[in-house]
PDB file of C-alpha atoms in Angstrom:
ATOM      1  CA  MET A 220      -5.165 -29.795 113.180  1.00 53.00           C
ATOM      2  CA  PRO A 221      -1.461 -29.533 114.059  1.00 57.00           C
ATOM      3  CA  GLY A 222       0.754 -30.852 111.303  1.00 57.00           C
ATOM      4  CA  SER A 223      -2.064 -31.035 108.742  1.00 52.00           C
ATOM      5  CA  SER A 224      -1.972 -29.443 105.300  1.00 50.00           C
ATOM      6  CA  GLU A 225      -3.934 -29.491 102.099  1.00 50.00           C
ATOM      7  CA  SER A 226      -1.317 -31.738 100.470  1.00 49.00           C
ATOM      8  CA  SER A 227      -1.222 -34.344 103.253  1.00 51.00           C
ATOM      9  CA  SER A 228      -3.170 -37.576 102.965  1.00 50.00           C
ATOM     10  CA  SER A 229      -3.214 -40.786 104.982  1.00 53.00           C
ATOM     11  CA  SER A 230      -3.269 -42.766 101.724  1.00 56.00           C
ATOM     12  CA  ARG A 231      -0.410 -40.906 100.058  1.00 66.00           C
ATOM     13  CA  GLN A 232       2.464 -43.138  98.987  1.00 83.00           C
ATOM     14  CA  PHE A 233       6.001 -41.921  99.644  1.00 88.00           C
ATOM     15  CA  SER A 234       8.965 -43.404  97.826  1.00 92.00           C
ATOM     16  CA  ASP A 235      12.563 -42.314  97.307  1.00 92.00           C
ATOM     17  CA  THR A 236      13.417 -42.042  93.620  1.00 91.00           C
ATOM     18  CA  PRO A 237      16.573 -41.763  91.494  1.00 90.00           C
ATOM     19  CA  SER A 238      17.388 -38.175  90.582  1.00 92.00           C
ATOM     20  CA  PRO A 239      20.137 -38.024  87.931  1.00 91.00           C
ATOM     21  CA  ARG A 240      22.121 -34.786  87.833  1.00 93.00           C
ATOM     22  CA  ARG A 241      24.728 -33.567  85.383  1.00 93.00           C
ATOM     23  CA  LEU A 242      28.107 -34.924  86.495  1.00 95.00           C
ATOM     24  CA  LEU A 243      30.933 -32.636  85.439  1.00 96.00           C
ATOM     25  CA  SER A 244      33.859 -34.620  86.846  1.00 97.00           C
ATOM     26  CA  SER A 245      34.664 -37.412  89.254  1.00 97.00           C
ATOM     27  CA  SER A 246      38.020 -38.281  90.796  1.00 97.00           C
ATOM     28  CA  LYS A 247      39.321 -40.646  93.457  1.00 97.00           C
ATOM     29  CA  VAL A 248      41.008 -38.711  96.244  1.00 96.00           C
ATOM     30  CA  TYR A 249      41.703 -41.660  98.538  1.00 96.00           C
ATOM     31  CA  GLU A 250      41.968 -45.386  97.839  1.00 95.00           C
ATOM     32  CA  GLY A 251      41.326 -47.525 100.864  1.00 91.00           C
ATOM     33  CA  ARG A 252      41.483 -51.218 101.670  1.00 89.00           C
ATOM     34  CA  ILE A 253      37.695 -51.619 101.601  1.00 86.00           C
ATOM     35  CA  TRP A 254      36.269 -48.343 100.279  1.00 89.00           C
ATOM     36  CA  ASP A 255      37.458 -45.219  98.478  1.00 95.00           C
ATOM     37  CA  VAL A 256      36.756 -41.521  98.824  1.00 97.00           C
ATOM     38  CA  VAL A 257      35.718 -39.773  95.612  1.00 97.00           C
ATOM     39  CA  SER A 258      35.145 -36.145  94.735  1.00 98.00           C
ATOM     40  CA  ASP A 259      32.329 -35.289  92.322  1.00 97.00           C
ATOM     41  CA  ALA A 260      31.596 -31.957  90.648  1.00 97.00           C
ATOM     42  CA  PHE A 261      27.999 -31.663  89.420  1.00 96.00           C
ATOM     43  CA  GLU A 262      25.131 -29.298  88.676  1.00 96.00           C
ATOM     44  CA  LEU A 263      21.691 -29.463  90.279  1.00 94.00           C
ATOM     45  CA  ALA A 264      20.235 -27.902  87.139  1.00 90.00           C
ATOM     46  CA  GLU A 265      21.578 -26.392  83.943  1.00 88.00           C
ATOM     47  CA  ASP A 266      23.626 -23.255  84.638  1.00 86.00           C
ATOM     48  CA  SER A 267      22.851 -23.496  88.370  1.00 90.00           C
ATOM     49  CA  GLY A 268      26.512 -23.469  89.296  1.00 93.00           C
ATOM     50  CA  THR A 269      28.974 -26.184  90.176  1.00 96.00           C
ATOM     51  CA  LEU A 270      28.802 -28.098  93.444  1.00 96.00           C
ATOM     52  CA  VAL A 271      31.598 -30.339  94.739  1.00 97.00           C
ATOM     53  CA  ARG A 272      30.956 -33.169  97.159  1.00 96.00           C
ATOM     54  CA  ASP A 273      33.418 -35.685  98.622  1.00 97.00           C
ATOM     55  CA  TYR A 274      31.965 -38.994  99.805  1.00 97.00           C
ATOM     56  CA  ILE A 275      32.784 -42.621 100.571  1.00 96.00           C
ATOM     57  CA  ASP A 276      32.269 -44.933  97.603  1.00 95.00           C
ATOM     58  CA  HIS A 277      31.028 -48.030  99.427  1.00 94.00           C
ATOM     59  CA  PRO A 278      30.107 -51.525  98.134  1.00 93.00           C
ATOM     60  CA  GLY A 279      27.132 -51.770 100.470  1.00 94.00           C
ATOM     61  CA  ALA A 280      26.294 -54.296 103.153  1.00 96.00           C
ATOM     62  CA  VAL A 281      23.721 -56.780 104.370  1.00 98.00           C
ATOM     63  CA  ALA A 282      22.566 -57.497 107.906  1.00 98.00           C
ATOM     64  CA  VAL A 283      20.491 -60.308 109.377  1.00 98.00           C
ATOM     65  CA  LEU A 284      18.060 -60.339 112.304  1.00 98.00           C
ATOM     66  CA  PRO A 285      17.869 -64.024 113.345  1.00 98.00           C
ATOM     67  CA  MET A 286      14.573 -64.975 115.051  1.00 98.00           C
ATOM     68  CA  ASN A 287      13.944 -68.357 116.676  1.00 98.00           C
ATOM     69  CA  ASP A 288      10.654 -70.208 117.002  1.00 97.00           C
ATOM     70  CA  ASP A 289       9.929 -68.474 120.326  1.00 97.00           C
ATOM     71  CA  GLY A 290      10.227 -65.033 118.701  1.00 98.00           C
ATOM     72  CA  ASP A 291      13.508 -64.198 120.421  1.00 98.00           C
ATOM     73  CA  ILE A 292      16.254 -62.522 118.397  1.00 98.00           C
ATOM     74  CA  LEU A 293      20.003 -63.014 118.353  1.00 98.00           C
ATOM     75  CA  LEU A 294      22.320 -60.115 119.141  1.00 98.00           C
ATOM     76  CA  LEU A 295      26.097 -60.198 119.097  1.00 97.00           C
ATOM     77  CA  LYS A 296      28.569 -57.987 120.934  1.00 97.00           C
ATOM     78  CA  GLN A 297      31.569 -56.753 118.974  1.00 96.00           C
ATOM     79  CA  TYR A 298      34.252 -54.103 119.511  1.00 95.00           C
ATOM     80  CA  ARG A 299      34.127 -51.165 117.066  1.00 95.00           C
ATOM     81  CA  HIS A 300      37.345 -49.157 117.093  1.00 95.00           C
ATOM     82  CA  PRO A 301      36.182 -45.854 115.476  1.00 93.00           C
ATOM     83  CA  VAL A 302      33.749 -45.312 118.367  1.00 96.00           C
ATOM     84  CA  GLY A 303      35.818 -47.172 120.975  1.00 97.00           C
ATOM     85  CA  MET A 304      32.863 -49.223 122.210  1.00 97.00           C
ATOM     86  CA  ASP A 305      31.556 -52.760 122.427  1.00 97.00           C
ATOM     87  CA  LEU A 306      28.290 -52.636 120.476  1.00 97.00           C
ATOM     88  CA  TRP A 307      25.377 -55.055 120.482  1.00 98.00           C
ATOM     89  CA  GLU A 308      24.675 -55.694 116.827  1.00 98.00           C
ATOM     90  CA  ILE A 309      23.129 -58.195 114.449  1.00 98.00           C
ATOM     91  CA  PRO A 310      25.169 -60.323 112.020  1.00 97.00           C
ATOM     92  CA  ALA A 311      26.286 -58.163 109.097  1.00 97.00           C
ATOM     93  CA  GLY A 312      28.959 -57.799 106.487  1.00 95.00           C
ATOM     94  CA  LEU A 313      30.127 -56.102 103.323  1.00 94.00           C
ATOM     95  CA  LEU A 314      28.933 -56.928  99.837  1.00 93.00           C
ATOM     96  CA  ASP A 315      32.519 -57.225  98.718  1.00 87.00           C
ATOM     97  CA  ILE A 316      32.250 -60.365  96.569  1.00 87.00           C
ATOM     98  CA  GLU A 317      31.505 -59.225  93.030  1.00 84.00           C
ATOM     99  CA  GLY A 318      28.336 -60.732  91.569  1.00 85.00           C
ATOM    100  CA  GLU A 319      27.228 -62.416  94.798  1.00 90.00           C
ATOM    101  CA  ASP A 320      23.463 -62.428  95.336  1.00 94.00           C
ATOM    102  CA  PHE A 321      22.466 -60.224  98.241  1.00 96.00           C
ATOM    103  CA  VAL A 322      20.672 -62.971 100.172  1.00 97.00           C
ATOM    104  CA  VAL A 323      23.598 -65.346  99.599  1.00 96.00           C
ATOM    105  CA  GLY A 324      25.875 -62.740 101.176  1.00 96.00           C
ATOM    106  CA  ALA A 325      23.489 -62.449 104.110  1.00 97.00           C
ATOM    107  CA  ALA A 326      23.463 -66.225 104.590  1.00 97.00           C
ATOM    108  CA  ARG A 327      27.257 -66.231 104.520  1.00 96.00           C
ATOM    109  CA  GLU A 328      27.436 -63.572 107.260  1.00 96.00           C
ATOM    110  CA  LEU A 329      24.862 -65.407 109.390  1.00 97.00           C
ATOM    111  CA  ALA A 330      26.944 -68.581 109.189  1.00 97.00           C
ATOM    112  CA  GLU A 331      30.279 -66.853 109.798  1.00 95.00           C
ATOM    113  CA  GLU A 332      29.232 -64.652 112.718  1.00 96.00           C
ATOM    114  CA  ALA A 333      26.498 -66.701 114.408  1.00 96.00           C
ATOM    115  CA  ASP A 334      27.082 -70.329 113.290  1.00 96.00           C
ATOM    116  CA  LEU A 335      23.502 -70.421 112.021  1.00 98.00           C
ATOM    117  CA  GLN A 336      21.664 -71.160 108.792  1.00 98.00           C
ATOM    118  CA  ALA A 337      18.082 -70.223 107.974  1.00 98.00           C
ATOM    119  CA  GLY A 338      15.317 -71.857 105.987  1.00 97.00           C
ATOM    120  CA  GLU A 339      13.130 -68.745 105.637  1.00 98.00           C
ATOM    121  CA  TRP A 340      14.285 -65.324 104.473  1.00 98.00           C
ATOM    122  CA  ASN A 341      12.400 -62.018 104.264  1.00 98.00           C
ATOM    123  CA  VAL A 342      13.488 -58.430 103.738  1.00 98.00           C
ATOM    124  CA  LEU A 343      12.849 -56.224 106.771  1.00 98.00           C
ATOM    125  CA  ALA A 344      14.210 -52.871 105.553  1.00 98.00           C
ATOM    126  CA  ASP A 345      16.537 -51.127 103.112  1.00 98.00           C
ATOM    127  CA  PHE A 346      18.334 -47.935 104.057  1.00 97.00           C
ATOM    128  CA  PHE A 347      21.303 -45.682 103.340  1.00 97.00           C
ATOM    129  CA  ASN A 348      23.612 -45.599 106.338  1.00 94.00           C
ATOM    130  CA  SER A 349      24.787 -41.992 105.896  1.00 95.00           C
ATOM    131  CA  PRO A 350      23.531 -40.589 102.569  1.00 96.00           C
ATOM    132  CA  GLY A 351      25.179 -37.211 103.073  1.00 94.00           C
ATOM    133  CA  SER A 352      28.654 -38.710 103.164  1.00 96.00           C
ATOM    134  CA  SER A 353      28.547 -42.274 101.839  1.00 96.00           C
ATOM    135  CA  SER A 354      26.953 -44.346  99.070  1.00 95.00           C
ATOM    136  CA  GLU A 355      26.603 -47.301 101.477  1.00 96.00           C
ATOM    137  CA  ALA A 356      23.266 -49.087 101.057  1.00 97.00           C
ATOM    138  CA  ILE A 357      22.237 -51.684 103.638  1.00 98.00           C
ATOM    139  CA  ARG A 358      19.569 -54.369 103.418  1.00 98.00           C
ATOM    140  CA  ILE A 359      18.326 -56.039 106.600  1.00 98.00           C
ATOM    141  CA  TYR A 360      16.856 -59.520 106.437  1.00 98.00           C
ATOM    142  CA  LEU A 361      14.666 -61.423 108.857  1.00 98.00           C
ATOM    143  CA  ALA A 362      15.987 -64.996 109.094  1.00 98.00           C
ATOM    144  CA  ARG A 363      13.763 -67.728 110.540  1.00 98.00           C
ATOM    145  CA  GLY A 364      13.670 -71.508 110.475  1.00 98.00           C
ATOM    146  CA  LEU A 365      17.096 -71.534 112.088  1.00 98.00           C
ATOM    147  CA  SER A 366      19.470 -74.446 112.535  1.00 98.00           C
ATOM    148  CA  ASP A 367      23.095 -74.785 113.599  1.00 96.00           C
ATOM    149  CA  VAL A 368      25.914 -74.883 111.085  1.00 95.00           C
ATOM    150  CA  PRO A 369      27.683 -78.256 111.491  1.00 93.00           C
ATOM    151  CA  GLU A 370      30.718 -77.792 113.708  1.00 90.00           C
ATOM    152  CA  ALA A 371      33.130 -79.018 111.035  1.00 90.00           C
ATOM    153  CA  GLU A 372      31.881 -76.322 108.645  1.00 89.00           C
ATOM    154  CA  ARG A 373      32.044 -73.368 111.019  1.00 89.00           C
ATOM    155  CA  HIS A 374      34.020 -70.249 110.188  1.00 87.00           C
ATOM    156  CA  LEU A 375      37.155 -69.465 112.228  1.00 86.00           C
ATOM    157  CA  ARG A 376      36.583 -65.954 113.579  1.00 84.00           C
ATOM    158  CA  THR A 377      39.678 -63.742 113.869  1.00 83.00           C
ATOM    159  CA  ASP A 378      40.607 -60.165 114.891  1.00 84.00           C
ATOM    160  CA  GLU A 379      37.624 -58.299 116.390  1.00 81.00           C
ATOM    161  CA  GLU A 380      35.297 -61.154 115.405  1.00 84.00           C
ATOM    162  CA  ALA A 381      37.217 -63.503 117.709  1.00 83.00           C
ATOM    163  CA  GLU A 382      35.714 -61.588 120.670  1.00 89.00           C
ATOM    164  CA  ILE A 383      32.100 -61.891 119.490  1.00 92.00           C
ATOM    165  CA  GLU A 384      29.608 -62.768 122.229  1.00 95.00           C
ATOM    166  CA  LEU A 385      26.130 -64.044 121.317  1.00 97.00           C
ATOM    167  CA  ALA A 386      22.912 -63.538 123.272  1.00 98.00           C
ATOM    168  CA  TRP A 387      19.268 -64.426 122.620  1.00 98.00           C
ATOM    169  CA  VAL A 388      16.894 -61.695 123.812  1.00 98.00           C
ATOM    170  CA  SER A 389      13.191 -61.078 123.536  1.00 98.00           C
ATOM    171  CA  LEU A 390      12.152 -58.672 120.805  1.00 98.00           C
ATOM    172  CA  ASP A 391      10.353 -56.536 123.385  1.00 98.00           C
ATOM    173  CA  ASP A 392      13.509 -56.210 125.484  1.00 98.00           C
ATOM    174  CA  ALA A 393      15.463 -55.250 122.371  1.00 98.00           C
ATOM    175  CA  VAL A 394      12.923 -52.571 121.456  1.00 98.00           C
ATOM    176  CA  ALA A 395      13.160 -51.184 124.997  1.00 98.00           C
ATOM    177  CA  ALA A 396      16.958 -51.067 124.695  1.00 98.00           C
ATOM    178  CA  VAL A 397      16.644 -49.053 121.482  1.00 98.00           C
ATOM    179  CA  LEU A 398      14.119 -46.591 122.901  1.00 98.00           C
ATOM    180  CA  GLU A 399      16.141 -46.148 126.092  1.00 98.00           C
ATOM    181  CA  GLY A 400      19.275 -45.290 124.113  1.00 98.00           C
ATOM    182  CA  ARG A 401      21.222 -48.412 125.062  1.00 98.00           C
ATOM    183  CA  LEU A 402      21.761 -49.714 121.518  1.00 98.00           C
ATOM    184  CA  HIS A 403      23.539 -47.684 118.837  1.00 98.00           C
ATOM    185  CA  ASN A 404      24.403 -49.906 115.883  1.00 98.00           C
ATOM    186  CA  PRO A 405      22.243 -48.645 112.988  1.00 97.00           C
ATOM    187  CA  SER A 406      21.485 -52.053 111.473  1.00 98.00           C
ATOM    188  CA  ALA A 407      20.448 -53.402 114.871  1.00 98.00           C
ATOM    189  CA  VAL A 408      18.286 -50.365 115.645  1.00 98.00           C
ATOM    190  CA  VAL A 409      16.528 -50.407 112.264  1.00 98.00           C
ATOM    191  CA  GLY A 410      16.199 -54.197 112.239  1.00 98.00           C
ATOM    192  CA  ILE A 411      14.766 -54.412 115.744  1.00 98.00           C
ATOM    193  CA  LEU A 412      12.179 -51.669 115.188  1.00 98.00           C
ATOM    194  CA  ALA A 413      11.254 -53.049 111.758  1.00 98.00           C
ATOM    195  CA  ALA A 414      10.824 -56.541 113.217  1.00 98.00           C
ATOM    196  CA  ALA A 415       8.565 -55.184 115.954  1.00 98.00           C
ATOM    197  CA  ALA A 416       6.442 -53.394 113.353  1.00 98.00           C
ATOM    198  CA  ALA A 417       6.316 -56.538 111.218  1.00 98.00           C
ATOM    199  CA  ARG A 418       5.292 -58.663 114.193  1.00 98.00           C
ATOM    200  CA  ALA A 419       2.416 -56.283 114.924  1.00 97.00           C
ATOM    201  CA  ARG A 420       1.146 -57.067 111.421  1.00 97.00           C
ATOM    202  CA  GLY A 421       1.590 -60.797 111.846  1.00 97.00           C
ATOM    203  CA  PHE A 422       4.656 -60.646 109.577  1.00 97.00           C
ATOM    204  CA  SER A 423       2.302 -60.270 106.605  1.00 96.00           C
ATOM    205  CA  GLY A 424       3.436 -58.126 103.710  1.00 93.00           C
ATOM    206  CA  LEU A 425       7.163 -58.699 104.184  1.00 98.00           C
ATOM    207  CA  ARG A 426       9.088 -58.904 100.939  1.00 98.00           C
ATOM    208  CA  PRO A 427      10.689 -62.225 100.031  1.00 98.00           C
ATOM    209  CA  GLY A 428      14.410 -62.618 100.521  1.00 97.00           C
ATOM    210  CA  ASN A 429      15.076 -62.356  96.784  1.00 96.00           C
ATOM    211  CA  ALA A 430      13.108 -59.110  96.365  1.00 97.00           C
ATOM    212  CA  PRO A 431      14.701 -56.568  93.993  1.00 95.00           C
ATOM    213  CA  TRP A 432      16.860 -53.854  95.551  1.00 95.00           C
ATOM    214  CA  PRO A 433      16.777 -51.058  92.959  1.00 93.00           C
ATOM    215  CA  ALA A 434      18.186 -48.413  95.323  1.00 93.00           C
ATOM    216  CA  HIS A 435      21.522 -50.212  95.676  1.00 92.00           C
ATOM    217  CA  PRO A 436      24.095 -48.344  93.551  1.00 88.00           C
ATOM    218  CA  SER A 437      25.029 -51.529  91.681  1.00 87.00           C
ATOM    219  CA  GLN A 438      21.441 -51.870  90.469  1.00 89.00           C
ATOM    220  CA  ARG A 439      21.190 -48.369  88.994  1.00 83.00           C
TER     221      ARG A 439
END
């Protein structure tokens, strides 16, 4: 059969794993406001020769797919200058508060960007945004049991966030937008497709919001 091989199996478990290599040197070549660029020299194996790779040293981020009782999801439109586009996204933000629990950071972003709080948290997906050039790890949560943040406690949005527009859409419409190439934000794309897959399984098997995240650089 096409694509079959002796080593393939429908029951085979695939998992990314840490792979320590010999680090010969590491230096910071650019110090930025939020992230730095570092240059590492390392060996893949003993006496295999030296490789040098420059990459963004990133604190990581969390993103939240809010879902209401009708199964609709919340998207927000925000301007992103590097690509010069207004993108439909999901609430997200940097893990730039040292020692903050991941799910606490996600709840903070949900409140700041969408004026919402959630009573039920699950992990939808973990991924590396651009593993060839950045250490950024992103965790996407599914937030349900939603309620409004009291008006007196709402975050004052400034700069690009001041232009945020919010829209509730059906999950099916969001999936169609992804497959038709109309959505481009990686957290939104991954979160929407993961939520659709989770819904097909009745949302069973989702990890709890406080599930370990061993792939995040701070946990290794």
